XYZ file of C-alpha atoms in Angstrom:
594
model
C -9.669 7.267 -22.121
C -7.647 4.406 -20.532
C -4.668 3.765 -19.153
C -3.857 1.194 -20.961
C -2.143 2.192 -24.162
C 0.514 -0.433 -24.862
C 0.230 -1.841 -28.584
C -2.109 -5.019 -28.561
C -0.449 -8.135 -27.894
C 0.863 -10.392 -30.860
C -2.105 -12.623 -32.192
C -4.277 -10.319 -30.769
C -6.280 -9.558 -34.188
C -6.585 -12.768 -35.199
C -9.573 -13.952 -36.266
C -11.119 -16.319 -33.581
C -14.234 -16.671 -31.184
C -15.323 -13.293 -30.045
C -17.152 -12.296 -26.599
C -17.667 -8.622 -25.558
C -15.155 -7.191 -23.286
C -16.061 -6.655 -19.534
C -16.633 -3.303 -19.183
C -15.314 -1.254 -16.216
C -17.795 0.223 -13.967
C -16.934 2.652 -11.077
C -19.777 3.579 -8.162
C -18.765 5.976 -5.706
C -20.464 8.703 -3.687
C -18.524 12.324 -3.264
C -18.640 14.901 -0.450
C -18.676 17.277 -3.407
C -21.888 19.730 -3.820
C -23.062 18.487 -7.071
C -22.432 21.460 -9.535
C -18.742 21.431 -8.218
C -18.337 17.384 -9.152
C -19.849 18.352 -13.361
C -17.190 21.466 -13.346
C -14.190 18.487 -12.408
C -15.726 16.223 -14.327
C -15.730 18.242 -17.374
C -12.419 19.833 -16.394
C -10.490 16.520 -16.453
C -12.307 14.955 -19.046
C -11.204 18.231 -21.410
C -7.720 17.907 -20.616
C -7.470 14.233 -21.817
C -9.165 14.767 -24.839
C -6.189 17.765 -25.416
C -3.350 15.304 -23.946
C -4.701 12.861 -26.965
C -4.885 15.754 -29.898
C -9.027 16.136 -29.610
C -10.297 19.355 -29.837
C -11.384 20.750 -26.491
C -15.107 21.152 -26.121
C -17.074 24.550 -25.141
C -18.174 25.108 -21.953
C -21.762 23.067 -20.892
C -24.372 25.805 -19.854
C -24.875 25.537 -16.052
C -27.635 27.238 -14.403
C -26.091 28.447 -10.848
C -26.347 25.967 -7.919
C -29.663 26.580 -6.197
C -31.830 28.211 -8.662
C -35.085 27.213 -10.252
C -33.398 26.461 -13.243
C -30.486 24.083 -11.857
C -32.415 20.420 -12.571
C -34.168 21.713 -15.990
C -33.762 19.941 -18.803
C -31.172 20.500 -21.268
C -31.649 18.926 -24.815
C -28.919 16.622 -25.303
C -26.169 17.765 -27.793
C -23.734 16.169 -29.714
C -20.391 18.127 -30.472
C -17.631 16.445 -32.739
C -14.308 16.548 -31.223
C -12.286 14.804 -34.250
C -12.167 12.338 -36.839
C -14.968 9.553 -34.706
C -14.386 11.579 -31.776
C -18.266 12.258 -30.410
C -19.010 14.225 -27.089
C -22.865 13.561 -25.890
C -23.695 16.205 -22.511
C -27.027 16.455 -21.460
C -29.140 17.217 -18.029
C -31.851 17.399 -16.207
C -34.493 15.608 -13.081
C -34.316 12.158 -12.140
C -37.199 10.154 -13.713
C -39.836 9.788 -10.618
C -43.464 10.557 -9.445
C -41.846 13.622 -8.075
C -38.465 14.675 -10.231
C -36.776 14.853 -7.003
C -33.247 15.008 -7.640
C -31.032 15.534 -10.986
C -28.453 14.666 -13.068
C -25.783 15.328 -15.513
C -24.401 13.044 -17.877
C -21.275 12.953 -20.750
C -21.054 10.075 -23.123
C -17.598 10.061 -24.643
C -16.904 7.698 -28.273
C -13.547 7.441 -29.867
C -12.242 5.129 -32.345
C -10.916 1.547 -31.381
C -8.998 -0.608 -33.562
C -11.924 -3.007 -34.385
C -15.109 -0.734 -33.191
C -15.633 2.348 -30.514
C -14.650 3.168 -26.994
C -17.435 4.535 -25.187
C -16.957 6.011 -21.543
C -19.901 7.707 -19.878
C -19.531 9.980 -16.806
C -22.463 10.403 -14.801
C -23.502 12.769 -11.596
C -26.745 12.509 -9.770
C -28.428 13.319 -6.595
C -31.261 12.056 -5.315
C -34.036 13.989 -2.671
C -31.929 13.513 0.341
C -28.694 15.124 -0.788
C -25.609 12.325 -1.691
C -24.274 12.581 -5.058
C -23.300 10.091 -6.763
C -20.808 9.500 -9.555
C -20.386 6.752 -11.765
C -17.802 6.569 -14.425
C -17.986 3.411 -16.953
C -16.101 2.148 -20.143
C -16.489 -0.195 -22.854
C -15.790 -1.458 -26.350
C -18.636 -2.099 -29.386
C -17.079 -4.165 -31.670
C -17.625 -3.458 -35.106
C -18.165 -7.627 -35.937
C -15.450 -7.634 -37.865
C -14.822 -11.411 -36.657
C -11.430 -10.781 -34.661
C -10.603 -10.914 -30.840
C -10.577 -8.262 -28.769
C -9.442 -8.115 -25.007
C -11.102 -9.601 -22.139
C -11.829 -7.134 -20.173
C -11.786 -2.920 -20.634
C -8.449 -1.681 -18.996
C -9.653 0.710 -16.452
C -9.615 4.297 -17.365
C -7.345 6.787 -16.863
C -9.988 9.971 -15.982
C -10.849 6.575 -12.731
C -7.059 7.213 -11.209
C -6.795 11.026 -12.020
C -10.569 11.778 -10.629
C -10.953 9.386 -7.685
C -8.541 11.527 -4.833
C -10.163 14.940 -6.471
C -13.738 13.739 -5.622
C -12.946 12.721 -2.183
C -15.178 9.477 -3.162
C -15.958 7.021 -0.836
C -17.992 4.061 -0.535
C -20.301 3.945 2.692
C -17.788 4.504 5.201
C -14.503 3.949 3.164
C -12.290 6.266 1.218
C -11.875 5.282 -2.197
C -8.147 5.814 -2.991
C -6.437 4.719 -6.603
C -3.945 3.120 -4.333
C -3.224 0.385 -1.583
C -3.278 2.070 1.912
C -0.782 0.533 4.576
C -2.506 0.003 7.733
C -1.177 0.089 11.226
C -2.048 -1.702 14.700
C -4.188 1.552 15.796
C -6.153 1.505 12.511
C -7.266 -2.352 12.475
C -10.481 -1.761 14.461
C -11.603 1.041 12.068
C -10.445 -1.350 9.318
C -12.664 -4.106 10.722
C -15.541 -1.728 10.984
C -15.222 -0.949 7.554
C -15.565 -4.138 6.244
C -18.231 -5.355 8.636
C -19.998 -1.969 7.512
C -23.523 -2.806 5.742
C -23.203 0.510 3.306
C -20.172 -1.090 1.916
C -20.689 -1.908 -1.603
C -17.449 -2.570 -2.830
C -15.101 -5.354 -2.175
C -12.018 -4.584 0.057
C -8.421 -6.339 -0.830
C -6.652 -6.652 2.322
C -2.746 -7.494 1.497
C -0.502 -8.829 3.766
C 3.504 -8.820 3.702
C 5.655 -12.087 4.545
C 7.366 -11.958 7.593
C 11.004 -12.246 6.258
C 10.602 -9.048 3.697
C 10.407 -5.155 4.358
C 7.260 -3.869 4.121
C 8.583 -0.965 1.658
C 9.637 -3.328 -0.715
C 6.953 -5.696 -0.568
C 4.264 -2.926 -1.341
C 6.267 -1.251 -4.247
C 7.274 -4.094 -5.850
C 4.220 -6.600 -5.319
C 0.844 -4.874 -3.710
C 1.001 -1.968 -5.893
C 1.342 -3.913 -9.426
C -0.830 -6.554 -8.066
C -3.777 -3.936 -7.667
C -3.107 -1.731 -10.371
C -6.940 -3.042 -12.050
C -8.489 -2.498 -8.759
C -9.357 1.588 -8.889
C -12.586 2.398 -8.620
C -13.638 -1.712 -7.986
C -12.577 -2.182 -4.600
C -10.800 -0.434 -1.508
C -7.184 -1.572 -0.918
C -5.008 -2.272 2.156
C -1.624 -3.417 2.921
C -1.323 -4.775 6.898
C 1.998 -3.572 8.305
C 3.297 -6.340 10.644
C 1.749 -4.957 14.025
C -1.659 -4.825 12.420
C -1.317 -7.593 10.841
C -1.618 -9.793 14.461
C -4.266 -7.671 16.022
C -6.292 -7.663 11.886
C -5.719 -11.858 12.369
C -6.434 -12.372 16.263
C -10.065 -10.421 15.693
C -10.631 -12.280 12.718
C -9.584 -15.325 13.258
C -12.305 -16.937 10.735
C -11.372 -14.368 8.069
C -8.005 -14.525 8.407
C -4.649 -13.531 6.205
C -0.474 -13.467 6.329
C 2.336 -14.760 4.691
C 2.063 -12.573 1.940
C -1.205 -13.516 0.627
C -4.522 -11.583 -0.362
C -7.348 -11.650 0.710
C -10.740 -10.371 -0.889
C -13.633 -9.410 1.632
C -16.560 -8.845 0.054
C -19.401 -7.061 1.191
C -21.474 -8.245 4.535
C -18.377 -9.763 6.519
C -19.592 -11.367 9.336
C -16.672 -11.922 12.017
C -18.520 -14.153 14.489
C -18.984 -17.004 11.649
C -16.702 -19.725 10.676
C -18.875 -20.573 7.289
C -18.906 -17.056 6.233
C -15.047 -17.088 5.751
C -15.660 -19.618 3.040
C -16.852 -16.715 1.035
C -13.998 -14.238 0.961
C -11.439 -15.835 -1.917
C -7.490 -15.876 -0.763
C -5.015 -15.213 -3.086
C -1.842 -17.156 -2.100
C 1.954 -15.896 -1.910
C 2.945 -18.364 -4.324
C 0.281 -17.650 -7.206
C 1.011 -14.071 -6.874
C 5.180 -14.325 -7.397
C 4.283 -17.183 -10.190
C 2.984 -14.884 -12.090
C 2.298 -11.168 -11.091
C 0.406 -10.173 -13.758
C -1.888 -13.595 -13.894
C -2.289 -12.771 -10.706
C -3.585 -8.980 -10.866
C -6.273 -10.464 -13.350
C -7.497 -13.056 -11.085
C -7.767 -10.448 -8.211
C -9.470 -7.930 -10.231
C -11.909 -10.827 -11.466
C -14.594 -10.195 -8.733
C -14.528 -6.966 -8.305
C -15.200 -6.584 -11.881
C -18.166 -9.051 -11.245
C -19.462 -7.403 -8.409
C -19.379 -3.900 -10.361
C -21.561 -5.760 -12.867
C -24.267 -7.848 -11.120
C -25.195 -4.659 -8.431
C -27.909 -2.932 -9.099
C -27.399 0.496 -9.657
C -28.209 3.143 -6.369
C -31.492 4.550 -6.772
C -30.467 8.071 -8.043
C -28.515 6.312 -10.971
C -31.109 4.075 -11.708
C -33.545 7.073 -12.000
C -31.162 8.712 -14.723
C -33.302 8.785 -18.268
C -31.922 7.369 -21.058
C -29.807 9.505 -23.462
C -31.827 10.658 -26.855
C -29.463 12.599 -29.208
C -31.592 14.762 -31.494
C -30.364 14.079 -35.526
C -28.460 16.443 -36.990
C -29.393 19.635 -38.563
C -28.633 19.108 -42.638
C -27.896 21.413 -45.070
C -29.852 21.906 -48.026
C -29.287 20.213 -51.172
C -28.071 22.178 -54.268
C -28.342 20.838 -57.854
C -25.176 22.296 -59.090
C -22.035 22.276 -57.193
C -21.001 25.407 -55.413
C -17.889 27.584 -55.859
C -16.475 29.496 -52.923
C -15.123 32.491 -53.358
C -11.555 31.036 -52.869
C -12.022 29.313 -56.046
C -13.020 26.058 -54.266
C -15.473 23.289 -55.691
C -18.290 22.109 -52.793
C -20.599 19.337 -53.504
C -23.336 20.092 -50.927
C -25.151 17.163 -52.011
C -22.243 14.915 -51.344
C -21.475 16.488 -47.953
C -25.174 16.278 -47.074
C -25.432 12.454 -48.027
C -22.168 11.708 -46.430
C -23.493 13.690 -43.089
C -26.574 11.113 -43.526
C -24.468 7.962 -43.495
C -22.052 9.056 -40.219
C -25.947 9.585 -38.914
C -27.017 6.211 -39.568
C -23.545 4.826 -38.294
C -23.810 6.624 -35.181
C -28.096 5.510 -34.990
C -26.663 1.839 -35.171
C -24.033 2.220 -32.395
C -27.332 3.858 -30.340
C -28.822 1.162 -31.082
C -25.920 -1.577 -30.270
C -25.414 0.328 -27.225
C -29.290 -0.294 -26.309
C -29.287 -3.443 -26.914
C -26.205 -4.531 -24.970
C -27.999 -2.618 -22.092
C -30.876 -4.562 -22.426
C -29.457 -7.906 -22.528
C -27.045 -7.360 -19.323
C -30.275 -6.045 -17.551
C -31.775 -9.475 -18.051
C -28.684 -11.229 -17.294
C -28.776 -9.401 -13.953
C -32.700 -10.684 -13.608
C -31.452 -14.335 -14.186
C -29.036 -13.876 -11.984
C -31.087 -12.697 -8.874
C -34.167 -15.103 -10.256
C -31.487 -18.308 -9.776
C -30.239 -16.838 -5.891
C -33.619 -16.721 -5.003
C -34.515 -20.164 -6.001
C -31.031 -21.239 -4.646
C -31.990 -19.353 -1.410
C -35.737 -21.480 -1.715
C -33.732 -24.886 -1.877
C -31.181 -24.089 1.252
C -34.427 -23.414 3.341
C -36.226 -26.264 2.425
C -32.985 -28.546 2.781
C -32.490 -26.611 6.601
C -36.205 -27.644 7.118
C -35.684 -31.210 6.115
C -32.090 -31.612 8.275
C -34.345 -30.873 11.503
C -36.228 -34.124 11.129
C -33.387 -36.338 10.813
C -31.629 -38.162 13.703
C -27.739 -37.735 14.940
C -26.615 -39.915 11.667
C -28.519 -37.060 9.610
C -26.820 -34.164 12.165
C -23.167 -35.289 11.326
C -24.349 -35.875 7.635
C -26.135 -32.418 7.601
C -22.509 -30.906 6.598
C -22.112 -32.644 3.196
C -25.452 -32.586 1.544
C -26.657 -28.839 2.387
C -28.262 -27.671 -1.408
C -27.088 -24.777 -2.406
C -24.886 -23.237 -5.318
C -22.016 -22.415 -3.893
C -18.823 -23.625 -1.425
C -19.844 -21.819 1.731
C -20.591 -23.970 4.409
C -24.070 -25.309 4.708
C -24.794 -24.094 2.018
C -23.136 -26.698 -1.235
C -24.720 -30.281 -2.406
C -22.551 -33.364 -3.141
C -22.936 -32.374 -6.893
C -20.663 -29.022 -5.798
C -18.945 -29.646 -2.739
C -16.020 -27.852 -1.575
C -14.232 -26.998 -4.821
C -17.561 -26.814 -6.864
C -15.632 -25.457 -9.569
C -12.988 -28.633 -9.875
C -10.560 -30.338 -8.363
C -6.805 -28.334 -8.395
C -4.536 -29.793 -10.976
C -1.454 -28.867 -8.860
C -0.372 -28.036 -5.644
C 0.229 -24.319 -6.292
C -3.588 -23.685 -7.022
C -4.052 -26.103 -4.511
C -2.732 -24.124 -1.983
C -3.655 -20.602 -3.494
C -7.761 -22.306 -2.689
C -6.836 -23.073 0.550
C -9.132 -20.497 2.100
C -12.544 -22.671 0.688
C -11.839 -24.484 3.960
C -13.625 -22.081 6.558
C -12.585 -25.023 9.609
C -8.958 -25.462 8.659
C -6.030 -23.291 8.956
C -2.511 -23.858 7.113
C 0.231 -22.947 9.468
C 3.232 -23.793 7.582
C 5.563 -23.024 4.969
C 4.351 -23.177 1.545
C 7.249 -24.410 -0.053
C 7.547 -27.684 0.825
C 4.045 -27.929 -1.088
C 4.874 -25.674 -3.399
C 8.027 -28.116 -4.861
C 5.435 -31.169 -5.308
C 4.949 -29.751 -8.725
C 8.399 -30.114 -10.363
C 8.913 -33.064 -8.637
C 5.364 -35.682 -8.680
C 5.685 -38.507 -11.396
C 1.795 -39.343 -10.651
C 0.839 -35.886 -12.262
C -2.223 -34.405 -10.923
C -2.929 -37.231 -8.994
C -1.364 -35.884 -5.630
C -2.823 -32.695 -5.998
C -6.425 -34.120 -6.038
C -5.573 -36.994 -3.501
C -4.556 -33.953 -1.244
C -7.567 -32.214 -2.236
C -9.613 -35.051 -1.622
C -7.930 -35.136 1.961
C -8.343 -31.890 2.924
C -12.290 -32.094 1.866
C -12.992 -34.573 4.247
C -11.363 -33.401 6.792
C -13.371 -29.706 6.551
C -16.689 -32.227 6.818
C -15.154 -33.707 9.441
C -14.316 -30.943 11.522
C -18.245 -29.275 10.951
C -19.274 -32.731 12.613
C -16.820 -32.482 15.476
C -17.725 -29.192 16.284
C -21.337 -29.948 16.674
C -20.551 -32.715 18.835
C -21.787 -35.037 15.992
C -18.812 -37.005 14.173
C -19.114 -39.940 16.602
C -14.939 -40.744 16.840
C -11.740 -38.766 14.754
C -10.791 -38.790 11.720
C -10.056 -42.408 11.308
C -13.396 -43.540 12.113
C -15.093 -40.581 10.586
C -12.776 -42.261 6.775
C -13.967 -45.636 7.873
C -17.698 -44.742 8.868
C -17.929 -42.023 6.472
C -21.988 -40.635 6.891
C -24.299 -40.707 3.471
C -23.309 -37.694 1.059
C -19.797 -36.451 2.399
C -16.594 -36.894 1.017
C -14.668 -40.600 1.248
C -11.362 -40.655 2.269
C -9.614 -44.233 2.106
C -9.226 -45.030 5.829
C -6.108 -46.738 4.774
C -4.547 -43.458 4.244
C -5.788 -41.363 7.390
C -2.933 -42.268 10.183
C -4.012 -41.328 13.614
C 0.210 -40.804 14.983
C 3.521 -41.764 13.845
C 5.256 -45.005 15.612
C 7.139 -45.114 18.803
C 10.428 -44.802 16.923
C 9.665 -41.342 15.111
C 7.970 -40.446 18.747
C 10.966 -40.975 20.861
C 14.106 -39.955 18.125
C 14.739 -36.124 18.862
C 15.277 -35.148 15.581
C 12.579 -36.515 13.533
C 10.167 -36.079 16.768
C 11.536 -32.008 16.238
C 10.524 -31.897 12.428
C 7.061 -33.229 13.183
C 6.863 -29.747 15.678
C 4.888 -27.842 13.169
C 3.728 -24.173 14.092
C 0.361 -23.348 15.755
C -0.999 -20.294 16.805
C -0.439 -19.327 20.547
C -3.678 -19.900 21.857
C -3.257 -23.699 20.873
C 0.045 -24.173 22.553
C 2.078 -21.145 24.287
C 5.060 -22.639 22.651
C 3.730 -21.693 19.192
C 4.422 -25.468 18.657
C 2.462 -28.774 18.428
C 3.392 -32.334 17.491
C 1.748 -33.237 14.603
C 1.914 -37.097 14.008
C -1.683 -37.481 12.587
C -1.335 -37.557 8.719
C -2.594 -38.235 5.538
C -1.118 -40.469 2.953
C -0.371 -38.748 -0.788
C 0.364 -41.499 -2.811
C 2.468 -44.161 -1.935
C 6.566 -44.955 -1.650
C 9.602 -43.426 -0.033
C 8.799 -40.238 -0.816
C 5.109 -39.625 -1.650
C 3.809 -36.818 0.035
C 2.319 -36.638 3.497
C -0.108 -34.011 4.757
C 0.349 -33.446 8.911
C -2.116 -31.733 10.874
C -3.549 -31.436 14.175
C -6.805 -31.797 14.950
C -8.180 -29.344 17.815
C -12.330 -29.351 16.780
C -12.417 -30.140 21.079
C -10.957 -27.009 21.555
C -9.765 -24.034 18.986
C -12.674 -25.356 16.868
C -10.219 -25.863 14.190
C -7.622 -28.042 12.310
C -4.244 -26.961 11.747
C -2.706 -28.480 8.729
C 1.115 -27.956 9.754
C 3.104 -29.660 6.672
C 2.191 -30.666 3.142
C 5.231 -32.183 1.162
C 7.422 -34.715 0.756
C 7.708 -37.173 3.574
C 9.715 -36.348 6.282
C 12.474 -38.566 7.974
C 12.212 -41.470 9.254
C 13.168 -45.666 9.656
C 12.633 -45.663 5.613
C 13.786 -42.177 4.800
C 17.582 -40.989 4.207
């Protein structure tokens, strides 16, 4: 049932908090005629159970496509496969005023180690004609007090089915694997993700600039998304796509081998809305590859949960297995003619208690439903308050004066780190302050107004080499925070000075720098010596400076002595709109250097 069958890590029944695993849930439409997506349903769901020793189930009655008799109801059955090996199939209309529409539905349990597998395949269509399929999977623990995994590995029948139902998700293909785009695909590409039928997120990968594509892809994209079928479309930029994919999004951004999620409703045109669309960095990813696939899979796997379902699946009944049929009870044993004893009553009692097992995973099942339907409604309840609050906040900013314009960018209410839309209680970073410079840099993409242009590693080596611990990290953190509130004041023409006055006039609510540590240049010397004037040419793209070049002497101080870091940027709100943040890392050369 899923792909994952490695034995379970060491520790990984020891007893310990539990929490149920996040199920996998797949939503995809097919160009399939409905009848035609059951028969491959069934067909590939058949040949796993026979790949894993099950017995293969009969043929499911199907009325022919068309007829009267194609949406009636077909009393669910239950047919037993193997030792806690349960097949559920049933059919029949869509619940509605009408009955428009139908459905067919299998409900497969197995055996886990500490409870049952459950994965449920479901096809509907609704009045006007789309089918849809959705395919999910997860674990009931049994309570048995140990730990299970954190989330349900996603299912085999998801990587075999999804090329064979042609699905697709508004106007994307669905594929089980990363597709490498090229410079005459980016506009489709960018209408894809701009696409308001898009439901699912879409991982855009891009390769570094000193690797070959080939390699990058087989040995990095591909592992990196190997949760990802089903959750979210997949792309790999090829290096001539890669420039036009960056020049027409040049808010929403990605390169240097990073990744980049876009979720639904991209908005090109916007600077805040690229604050919403989570970057995975180079560095995070070769850290620790598999880490890594977990943290990209993370919001997809929200996503999948928190959507509501498309009408035709939410008009799907709920399953009702009828009870068994029991034998009758004998009061004397009976002896077949082989010369074998039977205890009817015993079978007939035992048959009773797998009933009332089964009743109490119904009812487990139920009740899991239930509660994730009202974490849903909690959910949407606290957007739409959060929502409320931004729009009464927006209505208050109006009535304040150019102070209240530049401080407008730092004390927006809201509940998340989109700008505009976060409260000094979560600002940029709501969810803390990195510890080092590697998440540091992998977070990078919270800042919608300021784009790093340099080479990671210098940053990157901070880590094995800082004796003030996490200190630098946060300092640079802290840095790089006001200078995005900065740059949303320059841009509206309200931050009254740079970023030296803005650190020593900093406006109610935002983000204090210590002026002491904001240096508008570097000193005549530096300036006018060639060689440590050349290391302060940091890149930029080419609409700043044709030369892809641009002097970068304004710089914040991380930390103090020789060597404490230094973070160099340039500051082009007058123009690009933007700061470019050229160098983080240890101090370059100069009078007190070597």
């Amino acid at each position: 049932m899923t792909s994952d069958r490695s034995p379970s890590p060491a520790g990984a029944d020891l007893p310990g908090p539990r929490s149920p695993a996040t199920p996998y849930r797949m939503t995809v439409t097919t160009t399939l005629p409905h009848a035609e997506a059951v028969a491959l349903a069934d067909e590939q769901l058949a040949s796993w159970l026979k790949q894993e020793g099950c017995e293969e189930p009969p043929p499911a009655h199907r009325a022919p496509a068309g007829t009267a008799s194609a949406g009636t109801p077909l009393a669910a059955e239950r047919l037993r496969l193997g030792d806690r090996v349960l097949l559920d199939r049933d059919r029949g209309p869509l619940r509605g005023p009408s009955g428009a529409g139908r459905y067919d539905r299998r409900r497969l349990r197995t055996p886990a180690p500490h409870g049952t597998r459950q994965l449920t395949l479901t096809v509907a269509t609704g009045a006007e004609g789309r089918t849809w399929f959705r395919l999910e999977a997860e674990t009931h623990s049994t309570g048995s007090g140990v730990r299970t995994p954190c989330r349900v590995p996603v299912p085999e029948l998801a990587r075999t089915l999804l090329p064979l139902l042609d699905a697709s998700d508004g106007p994307a293909a669905v594929h089980p694997v990363p597709r490498v785009i090229t410079a005459d695909e980016v506009d489709a590409l960018i209408d894809e993700l701009c696409d308001p039928e898009r439901r699912l997120p879409t991982v855009v990968a891009s390769v570094p600039v000193n690797l070959p594509l080939d390699r990058w892809v087989e040995d990095v994209v591909r592992p990196l998304c190997r949760q990802l079928p089903g959750l979210a479309t997949a792309y790999v930029l090829d290096p001539g796509a890669r420039t036009g994919f960056n020049v027409a999004l040049e808010y929403h951004t990605v390169y240097g081998g990073a990744v980049r999620t876009y979720l639904p409703e991209v908005d090109p045109a916007s600077r805040q809305d690229g604050a919403r669309h989570p970057v995975l960095a180079r560095g995070r990813i070769e850290q620790d590859l598999r880490r890594a696939a977990g943290l990209l899979a993370r919001e997809p796997r929200r996503l999948a949960a928190d959507q509501p379902l498309p009408p035709p699946l939410a008009a799907v009944p709920v399953l009702r297995v009828p009870p068994p049929q029991l034998r009758p009870a004998a009061d004397h044993p009976v002896v077949t003619s082989a010369g074998a004893t039977v205890d009817t009553a015993a079978d007939a009692a035992a048959e009773l208690a797998e009933f009332a097992r089964e009743e109490q995973q119904d009812r487990a099942e139920q009740q899991a439903r239930a509660d994730e339907l009202e974490r849903v409604r909690r959910t949407l309840r606290l957007e739409h308050r959060d929502r409320g609050q931004t729009r009464d906040g927006h209505e208050g900013r109006l009535r304040t004066g150019a102070r209240g314009l530049a401080g407008r960018h730092c004390t927006t209410p809201g509940s998340g780190p989109a700008v505009g839309q976060r409260s000094a209680a979560q600002p940029f970073g709501w969810v803390g302050k990195p510890e080092t410079f590697t998440d540091l840099m992998a977070r990078l993409g919270e800042f919608p107004l300021l784009t790093f242009t340099g080479d990671q590693k210098a940053a990157l080596a901070l880590d094995g080499l800082q004796c003030a611990g996490a200190g630098w990290a946060r300092l640079a953190w802290d840095g790089l925070t006001a200078l995005q509130e900065y740059a949303e004041a320059a841009v509206s023409g309200a931050a009254g000075g740079d970023f030296k006055q803005w650190c020593e006039h900093t406006p109610d609510g935002c983000h204090r720098f210590p002026p002491r540590k904001a240096v508008r240049g570097e000193s005549r010397t530096v300036f006018s010596h060639t060689k440590w004037k050349r290391e302060r040419m940091l890149p930029v793209p080419e609409h700043v400076d044709a030369s892809r070049r641009a002097f970068m002497g304004a710089h914040l101080r991380i930390g103090g002595g020789r060597t404490a870091p230094r973070l160099h940027y340039l500051d082009d709100c007058s123009g690009s709109g933007r700061i470019y943040v050229g160098y983080i890392g240890l101090h370059l050369t100069n009078t007190r250097t070597n």
